[in-house]
Short mmCIF file of C-alpha atoms in Angstrom, two decimals:
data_model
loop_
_atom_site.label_atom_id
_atom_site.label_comp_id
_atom_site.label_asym_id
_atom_site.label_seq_id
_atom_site.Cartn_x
_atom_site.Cartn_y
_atom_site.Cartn_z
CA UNK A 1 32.69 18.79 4.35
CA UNK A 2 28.88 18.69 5.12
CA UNK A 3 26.98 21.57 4.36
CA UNK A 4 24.44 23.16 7.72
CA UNK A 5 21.33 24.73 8.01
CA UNK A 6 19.40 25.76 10.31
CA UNK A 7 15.67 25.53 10.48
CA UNK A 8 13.40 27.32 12.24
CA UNK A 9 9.86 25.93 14.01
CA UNK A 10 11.19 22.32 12.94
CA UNK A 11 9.06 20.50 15.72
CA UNK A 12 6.21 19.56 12.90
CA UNK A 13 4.88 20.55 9.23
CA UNK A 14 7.28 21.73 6.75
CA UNK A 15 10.37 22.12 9.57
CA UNK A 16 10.42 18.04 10.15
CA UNK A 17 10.10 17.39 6.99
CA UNK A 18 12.62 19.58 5.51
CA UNK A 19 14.84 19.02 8.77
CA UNK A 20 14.37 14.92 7.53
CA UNK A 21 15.36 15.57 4.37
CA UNK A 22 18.44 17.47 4.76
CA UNK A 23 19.75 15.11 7.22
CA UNK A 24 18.88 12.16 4.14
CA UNK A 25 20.96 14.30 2.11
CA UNK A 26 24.01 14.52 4.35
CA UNK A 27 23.48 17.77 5.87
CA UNK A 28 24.24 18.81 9.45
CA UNK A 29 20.71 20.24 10.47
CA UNK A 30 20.48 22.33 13.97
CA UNK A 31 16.83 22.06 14.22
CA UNK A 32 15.18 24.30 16.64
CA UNK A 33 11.93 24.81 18.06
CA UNK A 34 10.34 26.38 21.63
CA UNK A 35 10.70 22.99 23.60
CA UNK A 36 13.46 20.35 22.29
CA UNK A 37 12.03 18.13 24.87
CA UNK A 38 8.61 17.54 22.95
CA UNK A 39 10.10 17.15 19.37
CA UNK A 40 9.71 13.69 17.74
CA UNK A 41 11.42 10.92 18.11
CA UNK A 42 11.90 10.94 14.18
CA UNK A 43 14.26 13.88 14.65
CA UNK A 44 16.88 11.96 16.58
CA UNK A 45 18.66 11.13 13.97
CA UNK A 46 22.98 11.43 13.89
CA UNK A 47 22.30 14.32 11.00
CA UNK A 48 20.49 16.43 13.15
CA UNK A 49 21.20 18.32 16.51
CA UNK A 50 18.05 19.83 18.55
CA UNK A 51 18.47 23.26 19.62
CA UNK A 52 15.90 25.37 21.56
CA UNK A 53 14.49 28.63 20.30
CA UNK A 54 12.03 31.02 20.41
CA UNK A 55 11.63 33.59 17.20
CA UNK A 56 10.07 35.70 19.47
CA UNK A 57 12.76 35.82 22.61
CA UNK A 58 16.07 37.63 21.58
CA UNK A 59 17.86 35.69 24.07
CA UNK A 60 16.42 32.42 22.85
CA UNK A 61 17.92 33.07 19.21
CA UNK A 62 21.27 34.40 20.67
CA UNK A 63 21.72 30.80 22.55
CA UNK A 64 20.41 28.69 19.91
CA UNK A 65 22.99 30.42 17.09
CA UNK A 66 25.95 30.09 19.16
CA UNK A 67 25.28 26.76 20.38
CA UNK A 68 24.81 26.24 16.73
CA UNK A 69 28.32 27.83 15.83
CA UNK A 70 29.95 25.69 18.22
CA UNK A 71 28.57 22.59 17.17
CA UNK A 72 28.89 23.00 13.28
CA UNK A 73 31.19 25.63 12.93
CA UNK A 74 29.38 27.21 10.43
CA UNK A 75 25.63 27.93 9.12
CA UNK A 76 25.59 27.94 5.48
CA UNK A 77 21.37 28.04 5.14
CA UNK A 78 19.11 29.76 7.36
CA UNK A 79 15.46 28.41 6.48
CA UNK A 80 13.41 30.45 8.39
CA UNK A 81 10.00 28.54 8.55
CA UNK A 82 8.41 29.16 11.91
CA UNK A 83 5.45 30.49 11.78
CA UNK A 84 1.27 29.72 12.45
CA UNK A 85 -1.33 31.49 10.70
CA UNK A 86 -4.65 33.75 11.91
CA UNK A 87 -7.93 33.30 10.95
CA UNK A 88 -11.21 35.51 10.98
CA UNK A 89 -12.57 38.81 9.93
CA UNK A 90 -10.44 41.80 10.75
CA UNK A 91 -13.22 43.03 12.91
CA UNK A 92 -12.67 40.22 14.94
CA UNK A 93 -9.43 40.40 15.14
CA UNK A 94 -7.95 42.02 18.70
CA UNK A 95 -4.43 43.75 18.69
CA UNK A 96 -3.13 41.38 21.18
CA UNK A 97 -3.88 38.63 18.22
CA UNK A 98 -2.30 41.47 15.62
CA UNK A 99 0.72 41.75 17.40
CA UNK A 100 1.28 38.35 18.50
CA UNK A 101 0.78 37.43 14.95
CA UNK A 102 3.52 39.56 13.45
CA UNK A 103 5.79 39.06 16.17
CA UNK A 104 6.15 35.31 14.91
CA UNK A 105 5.69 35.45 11.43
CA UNK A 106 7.85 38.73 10.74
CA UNK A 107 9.36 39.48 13.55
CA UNK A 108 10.75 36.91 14.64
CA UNK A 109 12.10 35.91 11.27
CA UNK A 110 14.06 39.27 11.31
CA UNK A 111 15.05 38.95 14.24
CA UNK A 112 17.05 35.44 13.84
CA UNK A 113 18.21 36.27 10.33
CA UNK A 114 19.62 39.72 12.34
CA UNK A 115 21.95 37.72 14.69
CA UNK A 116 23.21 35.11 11.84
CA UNK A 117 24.06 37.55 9.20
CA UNK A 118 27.46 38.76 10.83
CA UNK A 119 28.60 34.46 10.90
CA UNK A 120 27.28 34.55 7.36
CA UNK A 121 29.67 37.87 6.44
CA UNK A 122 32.33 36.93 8.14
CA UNK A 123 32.66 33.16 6.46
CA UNK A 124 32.28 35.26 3.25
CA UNK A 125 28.85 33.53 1.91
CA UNK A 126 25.67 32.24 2.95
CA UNK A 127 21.85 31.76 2.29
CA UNK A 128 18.42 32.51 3.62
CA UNK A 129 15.52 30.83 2.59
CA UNK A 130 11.86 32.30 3.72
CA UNK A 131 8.76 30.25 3.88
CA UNK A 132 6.30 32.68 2.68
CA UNK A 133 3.15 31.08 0.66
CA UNK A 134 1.61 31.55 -2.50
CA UNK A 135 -0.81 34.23 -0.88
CA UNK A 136 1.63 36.23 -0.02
CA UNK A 137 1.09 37.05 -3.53
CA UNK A 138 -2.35 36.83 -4.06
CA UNK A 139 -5.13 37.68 -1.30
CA UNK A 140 -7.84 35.63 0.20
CA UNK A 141 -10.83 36.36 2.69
CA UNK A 142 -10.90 35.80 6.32
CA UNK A 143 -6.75 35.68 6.84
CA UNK A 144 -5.90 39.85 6.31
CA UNK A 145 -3.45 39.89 9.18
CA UNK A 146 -1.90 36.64 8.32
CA UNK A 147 -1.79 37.87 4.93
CA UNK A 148 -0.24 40.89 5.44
CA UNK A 149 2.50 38.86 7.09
CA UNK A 150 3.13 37.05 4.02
CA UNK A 151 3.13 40.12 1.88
CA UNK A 152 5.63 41.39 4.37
CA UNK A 153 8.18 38.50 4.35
CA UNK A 154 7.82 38.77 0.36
CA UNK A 155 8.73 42.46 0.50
CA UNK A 156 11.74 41.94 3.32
CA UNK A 157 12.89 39.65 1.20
CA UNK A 158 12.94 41.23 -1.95
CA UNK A 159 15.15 44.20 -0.72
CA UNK A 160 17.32 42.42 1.40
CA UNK A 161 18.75 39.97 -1.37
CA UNK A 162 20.22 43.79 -2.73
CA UNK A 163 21.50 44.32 0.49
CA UNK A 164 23.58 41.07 1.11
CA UNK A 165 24.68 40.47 -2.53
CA UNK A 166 28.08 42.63 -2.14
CA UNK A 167 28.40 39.88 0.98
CA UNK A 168 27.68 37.03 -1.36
CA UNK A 169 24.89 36.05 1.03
CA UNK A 170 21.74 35.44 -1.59
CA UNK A 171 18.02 35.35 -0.42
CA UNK A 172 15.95 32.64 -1.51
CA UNK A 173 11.56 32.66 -0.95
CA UNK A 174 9.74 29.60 -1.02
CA UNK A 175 5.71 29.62 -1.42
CA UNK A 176 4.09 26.34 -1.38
CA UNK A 177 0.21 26.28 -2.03
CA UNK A 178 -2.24 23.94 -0.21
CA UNK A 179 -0.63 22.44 2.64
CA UNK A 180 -1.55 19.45 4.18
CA UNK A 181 -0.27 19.72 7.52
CA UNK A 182 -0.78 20.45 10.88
CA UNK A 183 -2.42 24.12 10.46
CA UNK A 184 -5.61 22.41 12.25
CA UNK A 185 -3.55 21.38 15.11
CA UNK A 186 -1.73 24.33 16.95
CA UNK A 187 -0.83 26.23 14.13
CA UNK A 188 -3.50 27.65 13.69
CA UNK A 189 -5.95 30.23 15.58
CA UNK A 190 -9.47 31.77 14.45
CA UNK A 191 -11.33 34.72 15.74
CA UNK A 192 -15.43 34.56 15.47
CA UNK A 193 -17.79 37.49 14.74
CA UNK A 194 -21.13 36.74 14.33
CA UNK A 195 -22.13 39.06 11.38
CA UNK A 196 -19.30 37.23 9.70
CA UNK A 197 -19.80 33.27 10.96
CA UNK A 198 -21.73 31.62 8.08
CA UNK A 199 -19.41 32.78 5.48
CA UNK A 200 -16.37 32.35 7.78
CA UNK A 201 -17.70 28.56 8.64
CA UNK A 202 -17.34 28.67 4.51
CA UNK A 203 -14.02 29.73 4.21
CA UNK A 204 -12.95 27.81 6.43
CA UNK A 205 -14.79 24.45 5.41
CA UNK A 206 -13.26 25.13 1.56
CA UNK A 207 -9.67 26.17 3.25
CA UNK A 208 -9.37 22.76 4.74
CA UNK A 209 -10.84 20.80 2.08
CA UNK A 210 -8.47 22.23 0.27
CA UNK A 211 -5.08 21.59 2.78
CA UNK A 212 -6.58 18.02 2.87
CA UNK A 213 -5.46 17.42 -0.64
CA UNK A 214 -2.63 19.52 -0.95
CA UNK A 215 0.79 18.78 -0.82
CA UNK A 216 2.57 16.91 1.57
CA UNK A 217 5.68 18.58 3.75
CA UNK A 218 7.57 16.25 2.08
CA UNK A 219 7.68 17.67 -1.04
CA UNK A 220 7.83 21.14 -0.15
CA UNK A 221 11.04 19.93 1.32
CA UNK A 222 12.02 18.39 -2.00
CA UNK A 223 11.56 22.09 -3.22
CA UNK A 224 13.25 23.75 -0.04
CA UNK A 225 16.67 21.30 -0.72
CA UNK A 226 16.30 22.30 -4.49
CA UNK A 227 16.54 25.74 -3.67
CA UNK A 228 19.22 25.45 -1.39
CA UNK A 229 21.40 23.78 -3.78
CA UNK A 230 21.05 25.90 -6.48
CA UNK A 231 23.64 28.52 -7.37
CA UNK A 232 21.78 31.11 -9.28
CA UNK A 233 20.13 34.56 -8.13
CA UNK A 234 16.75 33.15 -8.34
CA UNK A 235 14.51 34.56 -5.81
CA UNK A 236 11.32 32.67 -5.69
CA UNK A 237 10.61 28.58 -5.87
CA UNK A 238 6.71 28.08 -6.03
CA UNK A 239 5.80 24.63 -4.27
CA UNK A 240 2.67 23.11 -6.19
CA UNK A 241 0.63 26.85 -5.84
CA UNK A 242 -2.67 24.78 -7.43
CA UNK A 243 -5.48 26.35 -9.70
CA UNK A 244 -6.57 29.10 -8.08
CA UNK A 245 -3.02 30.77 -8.07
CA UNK A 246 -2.99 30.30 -11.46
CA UNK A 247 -6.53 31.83 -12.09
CA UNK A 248 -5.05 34.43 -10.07
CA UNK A 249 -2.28 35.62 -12.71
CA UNK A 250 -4.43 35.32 -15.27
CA UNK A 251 -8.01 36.66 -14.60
CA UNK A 252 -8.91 40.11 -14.89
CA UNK A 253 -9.49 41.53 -11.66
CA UNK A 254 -13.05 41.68 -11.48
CA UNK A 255 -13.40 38.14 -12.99
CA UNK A 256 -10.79 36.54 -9.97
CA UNK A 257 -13.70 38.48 -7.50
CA UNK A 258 -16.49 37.41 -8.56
CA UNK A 259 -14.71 33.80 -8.53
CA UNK A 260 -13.39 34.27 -5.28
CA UNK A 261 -16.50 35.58 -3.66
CA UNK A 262 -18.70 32.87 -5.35
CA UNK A 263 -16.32 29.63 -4.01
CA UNK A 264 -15.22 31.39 -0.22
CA UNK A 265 -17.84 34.29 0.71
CA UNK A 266 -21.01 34.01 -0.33
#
């Protein structure tokens, strides 16, 4: 019997792509995202089954679970993968923006993986995968709140994999690097302060330079299916994290600074 999973935000970026591959693979995928209606026309494919939902609507992620349930029977993978990301200098930053931000990227992510887990522990087994990102291990300027969002869905996952292992339900964390993807169309918003916009106009200039070569959703997919597929208690899968992760484990402190502020700040 074919395996499901359900993805959310699957409307573009990682989503398609991973809800593509799956389907390749043989999987039943219920994809969801806000508006079914708009998703493309690559997605209609006899794998996959559109569902709507909205991380941030309780009702939304009640419907789109049990329509789920009735369709598949059963969610074996949650891969929860919606998500955009905030720009700018926390000064610039209003609490609307704060809140907003959080209320997608955490959340909302606790919130669906709330209302699958009693499915999950009553079919005796089960996965969630997290899309976190290789800074929510490492730090850089000009993205603190969606950075501490990261570091959140690192920490939430880390404790609940002890929590759900008596249910055999194991918790999986994926953190690509450089995307190249649709950040810089929808996904992502940036607040402007003026003491800050020369160095921000830097950041951001480097940041997506940087996307623009990075990895393709495609093969943070590959990683995503790898993940899902494999048996062990392994908690983290990095997807191509790129140099400056790995200056990042290895420089001293004040040496990954100085680096830092050199190439993004000054």
């Amino acid at each position: 019997m074919a395996k499901t999973v359900l993805i959310t935000g699957a409307s573009s970026g990682i989503g398609r792509a991973t809800a593509l591959y799956f389907a390749e693979q043989g999987w039943n995928v219920a994809a969801t995202m806000r508006d079914p209606l708009k998703a493309d026309p690559a997605l209609k494919h006899p794998q996959i089954s559109l569902f709507p939902l909205d991380v941030t609507n309780g009702d939304s992620i009640t419907q789109a679970i049990s329509a789920s349930l009735s369709r598949y029977k059963k969610i074996d993978v949650l891969l929860n993968n919606a998500g955009y990301a905030l720009f700018g200098p926390i000064e610039a930053v209003d609490n609307q923006q704060i809140q907003e931000q959080f209320a997608t990227n955490v959340f909302g992510l606790i919130n669906v993986t709330q209302q699958i887990l009693p499915a999950m522990r009553k079919a005796g087994e089960g996965l969630i995968i997290n899309v976190s990102s290789i800074i929510g291990r490492m730090a850089l300027p000009y993205a603190s709140s969606y950075i501490a969002t990261k570091f959140a869905v690192e920490g939430l996952s880390e404790s609940m994999r002890y929590e759900l292992e008596p249910f055999h339900i194991r918790v999986k964390i994926i953190e690509p690097g450089s995307i190249n993807t649709e950040f810089g169309k929808g996904s992502m918003q940036t607040a402007v302060s003026d003491p800050y916009r020369v160095s921000l106009a830097k950041f951001l200039a480097i940041f997506t330079k940087r996307n623009s070569g990075g990895s393709r959703p495609e093969e943070v997919a590959k990683v995503i299916y790898r993940a899902a597929n494999d048996p062990s208690n392994r908690l983290r899968y990095l997807a191509k994290p790129g140099p400056f992760f790995r200056l990042n484990r290895v420089l001293p402190d004040a040496a990954w600074r100085r680096l830092l502020v050199k190439a993004m700040v000054k």
